C-alpha cells in the first residue's frame, strides 16, 4: 500500500503546481493581439475583455476618459464595431 501512496502524492502535487492555463477561446487571435488592435483604434485603458464566440469585446476608456468598446473579429483582427 505504501508503495502506491508516494506516486499518488507526487501526482497530486504536480497537478496542483501546474500553472493555470489562460481562458482558451479557440480563436486564431489571442486576447493580447485583440487588445493591441483596440489600442490602435484609440482605446487608452482596458477595463474588461470578453470572448463572445467569434469576436473579442474590449471595454475601457479613450485618452479623454470617455467609455469606449471595441469589437474585434477573432479570426482576422478586423474591427467590427466601436462604441463611444
mmCIF file of N, CA and C in Angstrom:
data_model
loop_
_atom_site.group_PDB
_atom_site.id
_atom_site.type_symbol
_atom_site.label_atom_id
_atom_site.label_comp_id
_atom_site.label_asym_id
_atom_site.label_seq_id
_atom_site.Cartn_x
_atom_site.Cartn_y
_atom_site.Cartn_z
ATOM 1 N N UNK A 1 0.820 -1.206 0.000
ATOM 2 C CA UNK A 1 0.000 0.000 0.000
ATOM 3 C C UNK A 1 0.855 1.258 0.000
ATOM 4 N N UNK A 2 1.945 1.220 0.818
ATOM 5 C CA UNK A 2 2.797 2.394 0.916
ATOM 6 C C UNK A 2 3.486 2.704 -0.406
ATOM 7 N N UNK A 3 3.761 1.706 -1.226
ATOM 8 C CA UNK A 3 4.421 1.966 -2.499
ATOM 9 C C UNK A 3 3.511 2.704 -3.475
ATOM 10 N N UNK A 4 2.214 2.723 -3.223
ATOM 11 C CA UNK A 4 1.273 3.458 -4.065
ATOM 12 C C UNK A 4 1.033 4.884 -3.564
ATOM 13 N N UNK A 5 1.257 5.106 -2.300
ATOM 14 C CA UNK A 5 0.978 6.423 -1.715
ATOM 15 C C UNK A 5 1.930 7.486 -2.258
ATOM 16 N N UNK A 6 3.213 7.188 -2.342
ATOM 17 C CA UNK A 6 4.185 8.177 -2.801
ATOM 18 C C UNK A 6 3.896 8.627 -4.234
ATOM 19 N N UNK A 7 3.661 7.711 -5.188
ATOM 20 C CA UNK A 7 3.335 8.183 -6.546
ATOM 21 C C UNK A 7 2.031 8.982 -6.605
ATOM 22 N N UNK A 8 1.052 8.607 -5.813
ATOM 23 C CA UNK A 8 -0.219 9.347 -5.802
ATOM 24 C C UNK A 8 -0.009 10.750 -5.260
ATOM 25 N N UNK A 9 0.741 10.858 -4.155
ATOM 26 C CA UNK A 9 1.015 12.176 -3.577
ATOM 27 C C UNK A 9 1.820 13.020 -4.561
ATOM 28 N N UNK A 10 2.789 12.406 -5.242
ATOM 29 C CA UNK A 10 3.579 13.138 -6.233
ATOM 30 C C UNK A 10 2.705 13.621 -7.386
ATOM 31 N N UNK A 11 1.801 12.785 -7.857
ATOM 32 C CA UNK A 11 0.911 13.173 -8.951
ATOM 33 C C UNK A 11 -0.007 14.316 -8.538
ATOM 34 N N UNK A 12 -0.539 14.235 -7.333
ATOM 35 C CA UNK A 12 -1.407 15.306 -6.839
ATOM 36 C C UNK A 12 -0.603 16.596 -6.696
ATOM 37 N N UNK A 13 0.607 16.500 -6.176
ATOM 38 C CA UNK A 13 1.459 17.682 -6.022
ATOM 39 C C UNK A 13 1.780 18.337 -7.350
ATOM 40 N N UNK A 14 2.071 17.532 -8.360
ATOM 41 C CA UNK A 14 2.353 18.090 -9.686
ATOM 42 C C UNK A 14 1.130 18.738 -10.303
ATOM 43 N N UNK A 15 -0.025 18.150 -10.085
ATOM 44 C CA UNK A 15 -1.235 18.740 -10.674
ATOM 45 C C UNK A 15 -1.583 20.064 -10.011
ATOM 46 N N UNK A 16 -1.287 20.186 -8.737
ATOM 47 C CA UNK A 16 -1.545 21.448 -8.038
ATOM 48 C C UNK A 16 -0.527 22.499 -8.462
ATOM 49 N N UNK A 17 0.717 22.084 -8.691
ATOM 50 C CA UNK A 17 1.781 23.028 -9.031
ATOM 51 C C UNK A 17 1.730 23.479 -10.484
ATOM 52 N N UNK A 18 0.961 22.806 -11.315
ATOM 53 C CA UNK A 18 0.868 23.180 -12.716
ATOM 54 C C UNK A 18 0.168 24.524 -12.838
ATOM 55 N N UNK A 19 0.746 25.478 -13.571
ATOM 56 C CA UNK A 19 0.102 26.794 -13.695
ATOM 57 C C UNK A 19 -1.243 26.688 -14.408
ATOM 58 N N UNK A 20 -2.152 27.522 -13.992
ATOM 59 C CA UNK A 20 -3.472 27.548 -14.621
ATOM 60 C C UNK A 20 -3.343 28.095 -16.028
ATOM 61 N N UNK A 21 -4.023 27.495 -16.949
ATOM 62 C CA UNK A 21 -3.990 27.962 -18.328
ATOM 63 C C UNK A 21 -4.942 29.128 -18.500
ATOM 64 N N UNK A 22 -4.601 30.023 -19.368
ATOM 65 C CA UNK A 22 -5.468 31.159 -19.671
ATOM 66 C C UNK A 22 -6.744 30.667 -20.343
ATOM 67 N N UNK A 23 -7.771 31.462 -20.284
ATOM 68 C CA UNK A 23 -9.034 31.124 -20.924
ATOM 69 C C UNK A 23 -8.788 30.849 -22.396
ATOM 70 N N UNK A 24 -9.117 29.651 -22.831
ATOM 71 C CA UNK A 24 -8.880 29.269 -24.221
ATOM 72 C C UNK A 24 -10.118 29.576 -25.037
ATOM 73 N N UNK A 25 -9.993 30.529 -25.906
ATOM 74 C CA UNK A 25 -11.128 30.953 -26.706
ATOM 75 C C UNK A 25 -11.254 30.151 -27.993
ATOM 76 N N UNK A 26 -10.243 29.358 -28.304
ATOM 77 C CA UNK A 26 -10.193 28.576 -29.543
ATOM 78 C C UNK A 26 -10.217 29.478 -30.774
ATOM 79 N N UNK A 27 -9.846 30.722 -30.605
ATOM 80 C CA UNK A 27 -9.797 31.636 -31.741
ATOM 81 C C UNK A 27 -8.398 31.655 -32.315
ATOM 82 N N UNK A 28 -8.269 32.246 -33.461
ATOM 83 C CA UNK A 28 -6.959 32.362 -34.074
ATOM 84 C C UNK A 28 -6.204 33.579 -33.554
ATOM 85 N N UNK A 29 -6.899 34.487 -32.904
ATOM 86 C CA UNK A 29 -6.272 35.698 -32.399
ATOM 87 C C UNK A 29 -6.281 35.662 -30.879
ATOM 88 N N UNK A 30 -5.146 35.926 -30.278
ATOM 89 C CA UNK A 30 -5.080 35.947 -28.822
ATOM 90 C C UNK A 30 -5.737 37.216 -28.286
ATOM 91 N N UNK A 31 -6.025 37.190 -27.000
ATOM 92 C CA UNK A 31 -6.601 38.361 -26.365
ATOM 93 C C UNK A 31 -5.621 39.531 -26.443
ATOM 94 N N UNK A 32 -4.340 39.261 -26.236
ATOM 95 C CA UNK A 32 -3.345 40.338 -26.290
ATOM 96 C C UNK A 32 -3.300 40.998 -27.662
ATOM 97 N N UNK A 33 -3.384 40.192 -28.718
ATOM 98 C CA UNK A 33 -3.379 40.756 -30.075
ATOM 99 C C UNK A 33 -4.633 41.589 -30.314
ATOM 100 N N UNK A 34 -5.777 41.127 -29.808
ATOM 101 C CA UNK A 34 -7.021 41.884 -29.960
ATOM 102 C C UNK A 34 -6.958 43.198 -29.191
ATOM 103 N N UNK A 35 -6.370 43.175 -28.009
ATOM 104 C CA UNK A 35 -6.205 44.415 -27.237
ATOM 105 C C UNK A 35 -5.302 45.386 -27.987
ATOM 106 N N UNK A 36 -4.261 44.887 -28.623
ATOM 107 C CA UNK A 36 -3.390 45.757 -29.430
ATOM 108 C C UNK A 36 -4.173 46.436 -30.554
ATOM 109 N N UNK A 37 -5.073 45.692 -31.202
ATOM 110 C CA UNK A 37 -5.908 46.264 -32.266
ATOM 111 C C UNK A 37 -6.800 47.355 -31.683
ATOM 112 N N UNK A 38 -7.394 47.093 -30.520
ATOM 113 C CA UNK A 38 -8.265 48.080 -29.872
ATOM 114 C C UNK A 38 -7.483 49.323 -29.461
ATOM 115 N N UNK A 39 -6.261 49.129 -28.988
ATOM 116 C CA UNK A 39 -5.427 50.279 -28.599
ATOM 117 C C UNK A 39 -5.086 51.119 -29.828
ATOM 118 N N UNK A 40 -4.831 50.457 -30.945
ATOM 119 C CA UNK A 40 -4.565 51.191 -32.186
ATOM 120 C C UNK A 40 -5.791 51.977 -32.644
ATOM 121 N N UNK A 41 -6.992 51.523 -32.238
ATOM 122 C CA UNK A 41 -8.229 52.202 -32.609
ATOM 123 C C UNK A 41 -8.570 53.351 -31.668
ATOM 124 N N UNK A 42 -7.755 53.569 -30.625
ATOM 125 C CA UNK A 42 -7.987 54.706 -29.742
ATOM 126 C C UNK A 42 -8.241 54.367 -28.290
ATOM 127 N N UNK A 43 -8.323 53.104 -27.951
ATOM 128 C CA UNK A 43 -8.524 52.708 -26.557
ATOM 129 C C UNK A 43 -7.240 52.976 -25.790
ATOM 130 N N UNK A 44 -7.336 53.684 -24.667
ATOM 131 C CA UNK A 44 -6.142 54.031 -23.889
ATOM 132 C C UNK A 44 -5.967 53.114 -22.683
ATOM 133 N N UNK A 45 -7.062 52.762 -22.025
ATOM 134 C CA UNK A 45 -7.013 51.846 -20.890
ATOM 135 C C UNK A 45 -8.062 50.767 -21.077
ATOM 136 N N UNK A 46 -7.757 49.572 -20.647
ATOM 137 C CA UNK A 46 -8.671 48.432 -20.780
ATOM 138 C C UNK A 46 -9.203 48.075 -19.407
ATOM 139 N N UNK A 47 -10.526 47.961 -19.298
ATOM 140 C CA UNK A 47 -11.133 47.574 -18.025
ATOM 141 C C UNK A 47 -11.752 46.182 -18.076
ATOM 142 N N UNK A 48 -12.082 45.705 -19.287
ATOM 143 C CA UNK A 48 -12.730 44.400 -19.391
ATOM 144 C C UNK A 48 -12.542 43.849 -20.799
ATOM 145 N N UNK A 49 -12.267 42.548 -20.875
ATOM 146 C CA UNK A 49 -12.226 41.862 -22.168
ATOM 147 C C UNK A 49 -13.080 40.616 -22.064
ATOM 148 N N UNK A 50 -13.740 40.288 -23.154
ATOM 149 C CA UNK A 50 -14.589 39.094 -23.177
ATOM 150 C C UNK A 50 -14.572 38.499 -24.579
ATOM 151 N N UNK A 51 -14.442 37.179 -24.631
ATOM 152 C CA UNK A 51 -14.537 36.487 -25.904
ATOM 153 C C UNK A 51 -15.980 36.075 -26.093
ATOM 154 N N UNK A 52 -16.612 36.507 -27.180
ATOM 155 C CA UNK A 52 -18.036 36.256 -27.413
ATOM 156 C C UNK A 52 -18.227 35.465 -28.706
ATOM 157 N N UNK A 53 -17.753 34.237 -28.723
ATOM 158 C CA UNK A 53 -17.985 33.364 -29.858
ATOM 159 C C UNK A 53 -17.068 33.583 -31.030
ATOM 160 N N UNK A 54 -17.210 34.704 -31.703
ATOM 161 C CA UNK A 54 -16.382 34.968 -32.878
ATOM 162 C C UNK A 54 -15.712 36.335 -32.820
ATOM 163 N N UNK A 55 -15.817 36.986 -31.663
ATOM 164 C CA UNK A 55 -15.213 38.305 -31.538
ATOM 165 C C UNK A 55 -14.739 38.546 -30.115
ATOM 166 N N UNK A 56 -13.753 39.419 -30.007
ATOM 167 C CA UNK A 56 -13.305 39.922 -28.717
ATOM 168 C C UNK A 56 -14.019 41.242 -28.465
ATOM 169 N N UNK A 57 -14.630 41.381 -27.306
ATOM 170 C CA UNK A 57 -15.264 42.634 -26.896
ATOM 171 C C UNK A 57 -14.358 43.256 -25.839
ATOM 172 N N UNK A 58 -13.787 44.391 -26.164
ATOM 173 C CA UNK A 58 -12.802 45.027 -25.296
ATOM 174 C C UNK A 58 -13.339 46.374 -24.857
ATOM 175 N N UNK A 59 -13.487 46.549 -23.544
ATOM 176 C CA UNK A 59 -14.034 47.777 -22.978
ATOM 177 C C UNK A 59 -12.955 48.533 -22.224
ATOM 178 N N UNK A 60 -13.094 49.844 -22.218
ATOM 179 C CA UNK A 60 -12.169 50.677 -21.474
ATOM 180 C C UNK A 60 -12.461 52.145 -21.704
ATOM 181 N N UNK A 61 -11.419 52.953 -21.653
ATOM 182 C CA UNK A 61 -11.546 54.409 -21.812
ATOM 183 C C UNK A 61 -10.569 54.901 -22.865
ATOM 184 N N UNK A 62 -10.977 55.956 -23.576
ATOM 185 C CA UNK A 62 -10.063 56.580 -24.536
ATOM 186 C C UNK A 62 -9.202 57.603 -23.790
ATOM 187 N N UNK A 63 -8.391 58.351 -24.506
ATOM 188 C CA UNK A 63 -7.469 59.295 -23.859
ATOM 189 C C UNK A 63 -8.175 60.428 -23.130
ATOM 190 N N UNK A 64 -9.423 60.721 -23.513
ATOM 191 C CA UNK A 64 -10.172 61.777 -22.830
ATOM 192 C C UNK A 64 -10.956 61.253 -21.631
ATOM 193 N N UNK A 65 -10.909 59.933 -21.387
ATOM 194 C CA UNK A 65 -11.612 59.347 -20.256
ATOM 195 C C UNK A 65 -13.010 58.857 -20.579
ATOM 196 N N UNK A 66 -13.422 58.975 -21.826
ATOM 197 C CA UNK A 66 -14.754 58.538 -22.234
ATOM 198 C C UNK A 66 -14.790 57.017 -22.410
ATOM 199 N N UNK A 67 -15.923 56.406 -22.046
ATOM 200 C CA UNK A 67 -16.110 54.970 -22.227
ATOM 201 C C UNK A 67 -15.973 54.608 -23.704
ATOM 202 N N UNK A 68 -15.390 53.461 -23.964
ATOM 203 C CA UNK A 68 -15.214 53.009 -25.338
ATOM 204 C C UNK A 68 -15.229 51.483 -25.349
ATOM 205 N N UNK A 69 -15.922 50.905 -26.321
ATOM 206 C CA UNK A 69 -15.902 49.461 -26.519
ATOM 207 C C UNK A 69 -15.525 49.182 -27.965
ATOM 208 N N UNK A 70 -14.570 48.277 -28.143
ATOM 209 C CA UNK A 70 -14.121 47.901 -29.481
ATOM 210 C C UNK A 70 -14.355 46.403 -29.643
ATOM 211 N N UNK A 71 -15.067 46.025 -30.708
ATOM 212 C CA UNK A 71 -15.294 44.620 -31.023
ATOM 213 C C UNK A 71 -14.343 44.235 -32.150
ATOM 214 N N UNK A 72 -13.528 43.214 -31.900
ATOM 215 C CA UNK A 72 -12.511 42.785 -32.862
ATOM 216 C C UNK A 72 -12.826 41.357 -33.288
ATOM 217 N N UNK A 73 -12.903 41.151 -34.597
ATOM 218 C CA UNK A 73 -13.154 39.813 -35.122
ATOM 219 C C UNK A 73 -11.991 38.900 -34.749
ATOM 220 N N UNK A 74 -12.307 37.737 -34.195
ATOM 221 C CA UNK A 74 -11.281 36.857 -33.640
ATOM 222 C C UNK A 74 -10.424 36.173 -34.693
ATOM 223 N N UNK A 75 -10.951 35.985 -35.879
ATOM 224 C CA UNK A 75 -10.187 35.255 -36.888
ATOM 225 C C UNK A 75 -9.316 36.160 -37.748
ATOM 226 N N UNK A 76 -9.744 37.395 -37.991
ATOM 227 C CA UNK A 76 -8.995 38.272 -38.894
ATOM 228 C C UNK A 76 -8.363 39.472 -38.206
ATOM 229 N N UNK A 77 -8.861 39.834 -37.025
ATOM 230 C CA UNK A 77 -8.365 41.030 -36.349
ATOM 231 C C UNK A 77 -9.008 42.312 -36.853
ATOM 232 N N UNK A 78 -10.030 42.186 -37.674
ATOM 233 C CA UNK A 78 -10.737 43.345 -38.225
ATOM 234 C C UNK A 78 -11.637 43.950 -37.133
ATOM 235 N N UNK A 79 -11.694 45.269 -37.081
ATOM 236 C CA UNK A 79 -12.580 45.948 -36.137
ATOM 237 C C UNK A 79 -13.999 45.850 -36.678
ATOM 238 N N UNK A 80 -14.879 45.278 -35.859
ATOM 239 C CA UNK A 80 -16.284 45.114 -36.260
ATOM 240 C C UNK A 80 -17.127 46.307 -35.843
ATOM 241 N N UNK A 81 -16.824 46.880 -34.662
ATOM 242 C CA UNK A 81 -17.678 47.939 -34.133
ATOM 243 C C UNK A 81 -16.894 48.721 -33.087
ATOM 244 N N UNK A 82 -17.148 50.018 -33.033
ATOM 245 C CA UNK A 82 -16.599 50.858 -31.973
ATOM 246 C C UNK A 82 -17.754 51.645 -31.368
ATOM 247 N N UNK A 83 -17.950 51.484 -30.063
ATOM 248 C CA UNK A 83 -18.987 52.242 -29.344
ATOM 249 C C UNK A 83 -18.307 53.233 -28.421
ATOM 250 N N UNK A 84 -18.835 54.477 -28.431
ATOM 251 C CA UNK A 84 -18.312 55.527 -27.535
ATOM 252 C C UNK A 84 -19.368 55.853 -26.531
#
